[in-house]
mmCIF file with all atom_site columns, C-alpha atoms in Angstrom:
data_model
loop_
_atom_site.group_PDB
_atom_site.id
_atom_site.type_symbol
_atom_site.label_atom_id
_atom_site.label_alt_id
_atom_site.label_comp_id
_atom_site.label_asym_id
_atom_site.label_entity_id
_atom_site.label_seq_id
_atom_site.pdbx_PDB_ins_code
_atom_site.Cartn_x
_atom_site.Cartn_y
_atom_site.Cartn_z
_atom_site.occupancy
_atom_site.B_iso_or_equiv
_atom_site.pdbx_formal_charge
_atom_site.auth_seq_id
_atom_site.auth_comp_id
_atom_site.auth_asym_id
_atom_site.auth_atom_id
_atom_site.pdbx_PDB_model_num
ATOM 1   C CA . MET A 1 1   ? -48.739 -38.375 50.737 1.00 0.00 ? 1   MET A CA 1
ATOM 2   C CA . ARG A 1 2   ? -46.772 -41.528 52.877 1.00 0.00 ? 2   ARG A CA 1
ATOM 3   C CA . LYS A 1 3   ? -46.432 -43.395 49.554 1.00 0.00 ? 3   LYS A CA 1
ATOM 4   C CA . LYS A 1 4   ? -43.903 -40.650 48.060 1.00 0.00 ? 4   LYS A CA 1
ATOM 5   C CA . THR A 1 5   ? -41.910 -39.949 51.323 1.00 0.00 ? 5   THR A CA 1
ATOM 6   C CA . PHE A 1 6   ? -41.416 -42.642 51.956 1.00 0.00 ? 6   PHE A CA 1
ATOM 7   C CA . LEU A 1 7   ? -40.109 -43.612 48.019 1.00 0.00 ? 7   LEU A CA 1
ATOM 8   C CA . LEU A 1 8   ? -37.908 -40.384 48.500 1.00 0.00 ? 8   LEU A CA 1
ATOM 9   C CA . ILE A 1 9   ? -35.909 -41.913 51.652 1.00 0.00 ? 9   ILE A CA 1
ATOM 10  C CA . VAL A 1 10  ? -35.034 -45.657 50.010 1.00 0.00 ? 10  VAL A CA 1
ATOM 11  C CA . ILE A 1 11  ? -33.913 -42.756 46.949 1.00 0.00 ? 11  ILE A CA 1
ATOM 12  C CA . GLY A 1 12  ? -31.745 -40.756 49.065 1.00 0.00 ? 12  GLY A CA 1
ATOM 13  C CA . PHE A 1 13  ? -30.318 -43.585 51.125 1.00 0.00 ? 13  PHE A CA 1
ATOM 14  C CA . LEU A 1 14  ? -30.052 -45.312 48.000 1.00 0.00 ? 14  LEU A CA 1
ATOM 15  C CA . ILE A 1 15  ? -27.982 -42.369 46.567 1.00 0.00 ? 15  ILE A CA 1
ATOM 16  C CA . PHE A 1 16  ? -26.155 -41.262 49.885 1.00 0.00 ? 16  PHE A CA 1
ATOM 17  C CA . THR A 1 17  ? -24.746 -45.076 50.386 1.00 0.00 ? 17  THR A CA 1
ATOM 18  C CA . THR A 1 18  ? -23.681 -45.477 46.954 1.00 0.00 ? 18  THR A CA 1
ATOM 19  C CA . SER A 1 19  ? -22.182 -42.218 46.613 1.00 0.00 ? 19  SER A CA 1
ATOM 20  C CA . LYS A 1 20  ? -19.328 -43.261 48.917 1.00 0.00 ? 20  LYS A CA 1
ATOM 21  C CA . THR A 1 21  ? -18.166 -45.860 46.065 1.00 0.00 ? 21  THR A CA 1
ATOM 22  C CA . MET A 1 22  ? -17.829 -43.304 43.042 1.00 0.00 ? 22  MET A CA 1
ATOM 23  C CA . THR A 1 23  ? -14.765 -43.198 41.061 1.00 0.00 ? 23  THR A CA 1
ATOM 24  C CA . ALA A 1 24  ? -14.319 -39.560 38.986 1.00 0.00 ? 24  ALA A CA 1
ATOM 25  C CA . GLN A 1 25  ? -13.436 -42.259 36.089 1.00 0.00 ? 25  GLN A CA 1
ATOM 26  C CA . ASN A 1 26  ? -15.561 -45.159 35.022 1.00 0.00 ? 26  ASN A CA 1
ATOM 27  C CA . SER A 1 27  ? -12.888 -48.031 34.305 1.00 0.00 ? 27  SER A CA 1
ATOM 28  C CA . ASP A 1 28  ? -14.981 -49.919 31.911 1.00 0.00 ? 28  ASP A CA 1
ATOM 29  C CA . SER A 1 29  ? -18.063 -47.613 30.596 1.00 0.00 ? 29  SER A CA 1
ATOM 30  C CA . THR A 1 30  ? -19.040 -50.053 27.824 1.00 0.00 ? 30  THR A CA 1
ATOM 31  C CA . PHE A 1 31  ? -22.395 -51.174 29.956 1.00 0.00 ? 31  PHE A CA 1
ATOM 32  C CA . THR A 1 32  ? -22.242 -48.210 32.317 1.00 0.00 ? 32  THR A CA 1
ATOM 33  C CA . SER A 1 33  ? -23.512 -44.795 30.360 1.00 0.00 ? 33  SER A CA 1
ATOM 34  C CA . ASN A 1 34  ? -26.632 -43.485 30.986 1.00 0.00 ? 34  ASN A CA 1
ATOM 35  C CA . ASN A 1 35  ? -29.482 -44.754 28.680 1.00 0.00 ? 35  ASN A CA 1
ATOM 36  C CA . LEU A 1 36  ? -32.567 -43.585 26.942 1.00 0.00 ? 36  LEU A CA 1
ATOM 37  C CA . GLY A 1 37  ? -34.941 -46.420 26.917 1.00 0.00 ? 37  GLY A CA 1
ATOM 38  C CA . ILE A 1 38  ? -38.771 -46.956 24.730 1.00 0.00 ? 38  ILE A CA 1
ATOM 39  C CA . GLY A 1 39  ? -40.758 -49.165 25.566 1.00 0.00 ? 39  GLY A CA 1
ATOM 40  C CA . ILE A 1 40  ? -43.737 -50.935 27.555 1.00 0.00 ? 40  ILE A CA 1
ATOM 41  C CA . GLY A 1 41  ? -44.601 -51.009 31.644 1.00 0.00 ? 41  GLY A CA 1
ATOM 42  C CA . LEU A 1 42  ? -44.986 -49.340 34.172 1.00 0.00 ? 42  LEU A CA 1
ATOM 43  C CA . ASP A 1 43  ? -41.988 -47.683 34.507 1.00 0.00 ? 43  ASP A CA 1
ATOM 44  C CA . TYR A 1 44  ? -42.583 -46.483 30.720 1.00 0.00 ? 44  TYR A CA 1
ATOM 45  C CA . GLY A 1 45  ? -45.419 -44.935 31.812 1.00 0.00 ? 45  GLY A CA 1
ATOM 46  C CA . GLY A 1 46  ? -47.867 -47.244 29.629 1.00 0.00 ? 46  GLY A CA 1
ATOM 47  C CA . ILE A 1 47  ? -45.910 -46.917 25.972 1.00 0.00 ? 47  ILE A CA 1
ATOM 48  C CA . GLY A 1 48  ? -43.250 -44.386 26.483 1.00 0.00 ? 48  GLY A CA 1
ATOM 49  C CA . ALA A 1 49  ? -39.375 -43.942 27.284 1.00 0.00 ? 49  ALA A CA 1
ATOM 50  C CA . LYS A 1 50  ? -37.592 -43.938 30.336 1.00 0.00 ? 50  LYS A CA 1
ATOM 51  C CA . LEU A 1 51  ? -34.435 -41.439 31.017 1.00 0.00 ? 51  LEU A CA 1
ATOM 52  C CA . SER A 1 52  ? -31.265 -43.624 33.551 1.00 0.00 ? 52  SER A CA 1
ATOM 53  C CA . ILE A 1 53  ? -28.932 -41.630 35.167 1.00 0.00 ? 53  ILE A CA 1
ATOM 54  C CA . LEU A 1 54  ? -25.904 -43.448 36.126 1.00 0.00 ? 54  LEU A CA 1
ATOM 55  C CA . PRO A 1 55  ? -23.938 -41.535 38.906 1.00 0.00 ? 55  PRO A CA 1
ATOM 56  C CA . ASP A 1 56  ? -22.428 -44.687 39.923 1.00 0.00 ? 56  ASP A CA 1
ATOM 57  C CA . LYS A 1 57  ? -21.993 -47.736 37.107 1.00 0.00 ? 57  LYS A CA 1
ATOM 58  C CA . HIS A 1 58  ? -24.420 -49.875 40.369 1.00 0.00 ? 58  HIS A CA 1
ATOM 59  C CA . LEU A 1 59  ? -27.216 -47.373 40.419 1.00 0.00 ? 59  LEU A CA 1
ATOM 60  C CA . ALA A 1 60  ? -29.578 -45.725 37.599 1.00 0.00 ? 60  ALA A CA 1
ATOM 61  C CA . LEU A 1 61  ? -31.563 -43.500 38.456 1.00 0.00 ? 61  LEU A CA 1
ATOM 62  C CA . PHE A 1 62  ? -34.945 -42.758 36.412 1.00 0.00 ? 62  PHE A CA 1
ATOM 63  C CA . VAL A 1 63  ? -37.677 -41.360 35.206 1.00 0.00 ? 63  VAL A CA 1
ATOM 64  C CA . GLY A 1 64  ? -40.299 -42.590 32.920 1.00 0.00 ? 64  GLY A CA 1
ATOM 65  C CA . ILE A 1 65  ? -43.207 -40.939 31.262 1.00 0.00 ? 65  ILE A CA 1
ATOM 66  C CA . GLY A 1 66  ? -45.826 -42.716 28.678 1.00 0.00 ? 66  GLY A CA 1
ATOM 67  C CA . TYR A 1 67  ? -49.138 -42.422 27.815 1.00 0.00 ? 67  TYR A CA 1
ATOM 68  C CA . ASN A 1 68  ? -51.390 -45.777 29.462 1.00 0.00 ? 68  ASN A CA 1
ATOM 69  C CA . THR A 1 69  ? -54.829 -45.949 27.241 1.00 0.00 ? 69  THR A CA 1
ATOM 70  C CA . VAL A 1 70  ? -56.305 -43.015 29.547 1.00 0.00 ? 70  VAL A CA 1
ATOM 71  C CA . ASP A 1 71  ? -53.608 -40.261 30.253 1.00 0.00 ? 71  ASP A CA 1
ATOM 72  C CA . LEU A 1 72  ? -50.205 -39.739 30.382 1.00 0.00 ? 72  LEU A CA 1
ATOM 73  C CA . GLY A 1 73  ? -48.556 -41.498 33.115 1.00 0.00 ? 73  GLY A CA 1
ATOM 74  C CA . TYR A 1 74  ? -44.523 -41.281 35.051 1.00 0.00 ? 74  TYR A CA 1
ATOM 75  C CA . SER A 1 75  ? -42.710 -42.874 37.156 1.00 0.00 ? 75  SER A CA 1
ATOM 76  C CA . ILE A 1 76  ? -39.353 -41.731 39.325 1.00 0.00 ? 76  ILE A CA 1
ATOM 77  C CA . GLY A 1 77  ? -37.084 -44.475 40.808 1.00 0.00 ? 77  GLY A CA 1
ATOM 78  C CA . ALA A 1 78  ? -33.826 -46.281 41.120 1.00 0.00 ? 78  ALA A CA 1
ATOM 79  C CA . SER A 1 79  ? -32.381 -48.887 40.484 1.00 0.00 ? 79  SER A CA 1
ATOM 80  C CA . ALA A 1 80  ? -29.611 -50.945 42.028 1.00 0.00 ? 80  ALA A CA 1
ATOM 81  C CA . ARG A 1 81  ? -27.284 -52.686 39.348 1.00 0.00 ? 81  ARG A CA 1
ATOM 82  C CA . LEU A 1 82  ? -25.553 -55.913 39.647 1.00 0.00 ? 82  LEU A CA 1
ATOM 83  C CA . SER A 1 83  ? -23.188 -57.267 37.627 1.00 0.00 ? 83  SER A CA 1
ATOM 84  C CA . PRO A 1 84  ? -22.691 -53.215 35.480 1.00 0.00 ? 84  PRO A CA 1
ATOM 85  C CA . THR A 1 85  ? -20.090 -54.576 33.355 1.00 0.00 ? 85  THR A CA 1
ATOM 86  C CA . LYS A 1 86  ? -21.578 -58.250 32.219 1.00 0.00 ? 86  LYS A CA 1
ATOM 87  C CA . LYS A 1 87  ? -23.265 -58.798 29.300 1.00 0.00 ? 87  LYS A CA 1
ATOM 88  C CA . PHE A 1 88  ? -26.373 -59.949 31.500 1.00 0.00 ? 88  PHE A CA 1
ATOM 89  C CA . CYS A 1 89  ? -26.890 -57.150 34.003 1.00 0.00 ? 89  CYS A CA 1
ATOM 90  C CA . PRO A 1 90  ? -29.860 -58.730 37.072 1.00 0.00 ? 90  PRO A CA 1
ATOM 91  C CA . TYR A 1 91  ? -30.987 -55.243 38.930 1.00 0.00 ? 91  TYR A CA 1
ATOM 92  C CA . ALA A 1 92  ? -33.962 -54.663 41.597 1.00 0.00 ? 92  ALA A CA 1
ATOM 93  C CA . SER A 1 93  ? -35.657 -51.277 40.968 1.00 0.00 ? 93  SER A CA 1
ATOM 94  C CA . LEU A 1 94  ? -37.635 -49.091 43.612 1.00 0.00 ? 94  LEU A CA 1
ATOM 95  C CA . MET A 1 95  ? -40.193 -47.039 42.263 1.00 0.00 ? 95  MET A CA 1
ATOM 96  C CA . TYR A 1 96  ? -43.409 -44.495 42.751 1.00 0.00 ? 96  TYR A CA 1
ATOM 97  C CA . GLY A 1 97  ? -45.618 -43.935 39.935 1.00 0.00 ? 97  GLY A CA 1
ATOM 98  C CA . TYR A 1 98  ? -48.585 -45.349 37.392 1.00 0.00 ? 98  TYR A CA 1
ATOM 99  C CA . SER A 1 99  ? -49.672 -48.329 38.279 1.00 0.00 ? 99  SER A CA 1
ATOM 100 C CA . GLY A 1 100 ? -52.518 -48.950 36.563 1.00 0.00 ? 100 GLY A CA 1
ATOM 101 C CA . ALA A 1 101 ? -55.793 -47.378 34.587 1.00 0.00 ? 101 ALA A CA 1
ATOM 102 C CA . ILE A 1 102 ? -59.384 -48.121 34.434 1.00 0.00 ? 102 ILE A CA 1
ATOM 103 C CA . ASN A 1 103 ? -60.022 -47.309 31.288 1.00 0.00 ? 103 ASN A CA 1
ATOM 104 C CA . ILE A 1 104 ? -64.227 -47.843 30.279 1.00 0.00 ? 104 ILE A CA 1
ATOM 105 C CA . GLU A 1 105 ? -65.925 -47.870 26.766 1.00 0.00 ? 105 GLU A CA 1
ATOM 106 C CA . GLY A 1 106 ? -68.343 -44.748 26.294 1.00 0.00 ? 106 GLY A CA 1
ATOM 107 C CA . ALA A 1 107 ? -68.152 -43.862 30.207 1.00 0.00 ? 107 ALA A CA 1
ATOM 108 C CA . SER A 1 108 ? -64.885 -42.136 30.284 1.00 0.00 ? 108 SER A CA 1
ATOM 109 C CA . GLN A 1 109 ? -66.055 -39.824 33.249 1.00 0.00 ? 109 GLN A CA 1
ATOM 110 C CA . TYR A 1 110 ? -65.155 -43.113 35.224 1.00 0.00 ? 110 TYR A CA 1
ATOM 111 C CA . ASN A 1 111 ? -61.840 -43.107 33.668 1.00 0.00 ? 111 ASN A CA 1
ATOM 112 C CA . LYS A 1 112 ? -58.960 -43.368 35.834 1.00 0.00 ? 112 LYS A CA 1
ATOM 113 C CA . VAL A 1 113 ? -55.206 -43.574 36.262 1.00 0.00 ? 113 VAL A CA 1
ATOM 114 C CA . PHE A 1 114 ? -53.073 -44.721 40.046 1.00 0.00 ? 114 PHE A CA 1
ATOM 115 C CA . HIS A 1 115 ? -50.007 -44.531 41.435 1.00 0.00 ? 115 HIS A CA 1
ATOM 116 C CA . SER A 1 116 ? -48.379 -46.521 44.400 1.00 0.00 ? 116 SER A CA 1
ATOM 117 C CA . PRO A 1 117 ? -44.581 -47.613 45.014 1.00 0.00 ? 117 PRO A CA 1
ATOM 118 C CA . ILE A 1 118 ? -43.906 -50.748 42.940 1.00 0.00 ? 118 ILE A CA 1
ATOM 119 C CA . VAL A 1 119 ? -40.994 -52.973 43.524 1.00 0.00 ? 119 VAL A CA 1
ATOM 120 C CA . GLY A 1 120 ? -39.267 -54.626 40.280 1.00 0.00 ? 120 GLY A CA 1
ATOM 121 C CA . PHE A 1 121 ? -36.502 -57.020 39.438 1.00 0.00 ? 121 PHE A CA 1
ATOM 122 C CA . GLY A 1 122 ? -34.650 -57.304 35.951 1.00 0.00 ? 122 GLY A CA 1
ATOM 123 C CA . ALA A 1 123 ? -31.862 -58.109 33.704 1.00 0.00 ? 123 ALA A CA 1
ATOM 124 C CA . GLU A 1 124 ? -29.938 -56.186 31.043 1.00 0.00 ? 124 GLU A CA 1
ATOM 125 C CA . PHE A 1 125 ? -28.952 -57.966 28.077 1.00 0.00 ? 125 PHE A CA 1
ATOM 126 C CA . HIS A 1 126 ? -26.428 -56.412 26.377 1.00 0.00 ? 126 HIS A CA 1
ATOM 127 C CA . SER A 1 127 ? -24.801 -57.658 22.951 1.00 0.00 ? 127 SER A CA 1
ATOM 128 C CA . LYS A 1 128 ? -21.595 -59.626 22.191 1.00 0.00 ? 128 LYS A CA 1
ATOM 129 C CA . ARG A 1 129 ? -20.637 -56.316 20.886 1.00 0.00 ? 129 ARG A CA 1
ATOM 130 C CA . LYS A 1 130 ? -20.297 -54.362 23.452 1.00 0.00 ? 130 LYS A CA 1
ATOM 131 C CA . THR A 1 131 ? -22.046 -52.060 22.565 1.00 0.00 ? 131 THR A CA 1
ATOM 132 C CA . LYS A 1 132 ? -23.927 -49.492 25.296 1.00 0.00 ? 132 LYS A CA 1
ATOM 133 C CA . ASN A 1 133 ? -27.806 -49.881 23.991 1.00 0.00 ? 133 ASN A CA 1
ATOM 134 C CA . PHE A 1 134 ? -29.603 -52.642 25.178 1.00 0.00 ? 134 PHE A CA 1
ATOM 135 C CA . PHE A 1 135 ? -32.756 -54.917 25.716 1.00 0.00 ? 135 PHE A CA 1
ATOM 136 C CA . ASN A 1 136 ? -34.559 -54.465 29.181 1.00 0.00 ? 136 ASN A CA 1
ATOM 137 C CA . LEU A 1 137 ? -36.720 -57.076 30.634 1.00 0.00 ? 137 LEU A CA 1
ATOM 138 C CA . GLU A 1 138 ? -38.405 -56.978 34.264 1.00 0.00 ? 138 GLU A CA 1
ATOM 139 C CA . VAL A 1 139 ? -41.266 -57.928 36.442 1.00 0.00 ? 139 VAL A CA 1
ATOM 140 C CA . LEU A 1 140 ? -42.815 -55.166 38.486 1.00 0.00 ? 140 LEU A CA 1
ATOM 141 C CA . VAL A 1 141 ? -44.917 -55.456 41.465 1.00 0.00 ? 141 VAL A CA 1
ATOM 142 C CA . PRO A 1 142 ? -46.835 -52.561 42.560 1.00 0.00 ? 142 PRO A CA 1
ATOM 143 C CA . PHE A 1 143 ? -47.491 -52.713 46.377 1.00 0.00 ? 143 PHE A CA 1
ATOM 144 C CA . ASP A 1 144 ? -51.036 -51.200 46.622 1.00 0.00 ? 144 ASP A CA 1
ATOM 145 C CA . ARG A 1 145 ? -53.593 -52.054 44.345 1.00 0.00 ? 145 ARG A CA 1
ATOM 146 C CA . LYS A 1 146 ? -56.175 -51.536 46.607 1.00 0.00 ? 146 LYS A CA 1
ATOM 147 C CA . GLU A 1 147 ? -57.564 -48.078 45.791 1.00 0.00 ? 147 GLU A CA 1
ATOM 148 C CA . MET A 1 148 ? -58.171 -49.723 41.922 1.00 0.00 ? 148 MET A CA 1
ATOM 149 C CA . ILE A 1 149 ? -59.672 -52.591 43.519 1.00 0.00 ? 149 ILE A CA 1
ATOM 150 C CA . ASP A 1 150 ? -61.927 -51.144 45.710 1.00 0.00 ? 150 ASP A CA 1
ATOM 151 C CA . TYR A 1 151 ? -62.653 -48.514 42.563 1.00 0.00 ? 151 TYR A CA 1
ATOM 152 C CA . SER A 1 152 ? -63.854 -51.106 40.172 1.00 0.00 ? 152 SER A CA 1
ATOM 153 C CA . ASN A 1 153 ? -65.909 -52.976 42.765 1.00 0.00 ? 153 ASN A CA 1
ATOM 154 C CA . ASP A 1 154 ? -67.728 -49.177 44.041 1.00 0.00 ? 154 ASP A CA 1
ATOM 155 C CA . LEU A 1 155 ? -68.095 -49.598 39.537 1.00 0.00 ? 155 LEU A CA 1
ATOM 156 C CA . THR A 1 156 ? -69.537 -52.760 39.200 1.00 0.00 ? 156 THR A CA 1
ATOM 157 C CA . GLN A 1 157 ? -71.997 -52.558 42.648 1.00 0.00 ? 157 GLN A CA 1
ATOM 158 C CA . HIS A 1 158 ? -73.001 -48.827 41.975 1.00 0.00 ? 158 HIS A CA 1
ATOM 159 C CA . HIS A 1 159 ? -73.000 -47.816 37.876 1.00 0.00 ? 159 HIS A CA 1
ATOM 160 C CA . SER A 1 160 ? -73.534 -51.230 36.297 1.00 0.00 ? 160 SER A CA 1
ATOM 161 C CA . VAL A 1 161 ? -69.673 -51.696 35.245 1.00 0.00 ? 161 VAL A CA 1
ATOM 162 C CA . ALA A 1 162 ? -68.902 -55.057 33.698 1.00 0.00 ? 162 ALA A CA 1
ATOM 163 C CA . PHE A 1 163 ? -64.807 -55.629 33.442 1.00 0.00 ? 163 PHE A CA 1
ATOM 164 C CA . LYS A 1 164 ? -63.662 -57.962 31.013 1.00 0.00 ? 164 LYS A CA 1
ATOM 165 C CA . SER A 1 165 ? -60.614 -58.821 32.594 1.00 0.00 ? 165 SER A CA 1
ATOM 166 C CA . THR A 1 166 ? -58.846 -58.572 36.518 1.00 0.00 ? 166 THR A CA 1
ATOM 167 C CA . PRO A 1 167 ? -55.516 -56.866 37.287 1.00 0.00 ? 167 PRO A CA 1
ATOM 168 C CA . TRP A 1 168 ? -52.872 -59.294 37.440 1.00 0.00 ? 168 TRP A CA 1
ATOM 169 C CA . PRO A 1 169 ? -50.280 -59.157 40.739 1.00 0.00 ? 169 PRO A CA 1
ATOM 170 C CA . PHE A 1 170 ? -47.632 -58.136 38.917 1.00 0.00 ? 170 PHE A CA 1
ATOM 171 C CA . ASN A 1 171 ? -47.000 -56.733 35.421 1.00 0.00 ? 171 ASN A CA 1
ATOM 172 C CA . ILE A 1 172 ? -43.952 -57.357 32.228 1.00 0.00 ? 172 ILE A CA 1
ATOM 173 C CA . SER A 1 173 ? -42.171 -54.085 31.552 1.00 0.00 ? 173 SER A CA 1
ATOM 174 C CA . MET A 1 174 ? -40.192 -54.242 27.876 1.00 0.00 ? 174 MET A CA 1
ATOM 175 C CA . ALA A 1 175 ? -38.059 -52.060 26.205 1.00 0.00 ? 175 ALA A CA 1
ATOM 176 C CA . TYR A 1 176 ? -34.979 -51.272 23.892 1.00 0.00 ? 176 TYR A CA 1
ATOM 177 C CA . HIS A 1 177 ? -32.121 -48.802 25.454 1.00 0.00 ? 177 HIS A CA 1
ATOM 178 C CA . PHE A 1 178 ? -30.439 -46.349 23.221 1.00 0.00 ? 178 PHE A CA 1
ATOM 179 C CA . GLY A 1 179 ? -26.807 -45.069 25.050 1.00 0.00 ? 179 GLY A CA 1
ATOM 180 C CA . LEU A 1 180 ? -26.230 -42.015 25.904 1.00 0.00 ? 180 LEU A CA 1
ATOM 181 C CA . LYS A 1 181 ? -22.402 -40.027 26.337 1.00 0.00 ? 181 LYS A CA 1
#
């Protein structure tokens, strides 16, 4: 529960500090519209969609939902956009949500989805035609993988489960976003 409280405080702080710079009219809305992304990654709940609302061109608040081979996954968070009116827009994200899953073939009673705070660094790649649509690429690092590692160790030691791979310390997220009005 402490992780969720921490995330909500950080998101609230971002909204509060950014709201002081908000304007009633956006002078260059080409790359700064609300958007819906279809993609793969932790911020998309696995394979899914992410809705981003931009209360300011430098801040995107988002919620993602998708399927991760075990169950529905979700994420909720915020991104600080560094160059929102440029074709290449780097950003940093902080979110809480789906951070991994264990899917055991033939023993679904051991399947489990994990959640934790996640930090991300990525970029939006807008086309030369100045559309509101863009490609998104991001590296995501979950803060806490201990629960997932402990669970996999328990499955190996006490339930004779053999894993084909181990989780990476980071994940890649890719998507295509469509600008909304």
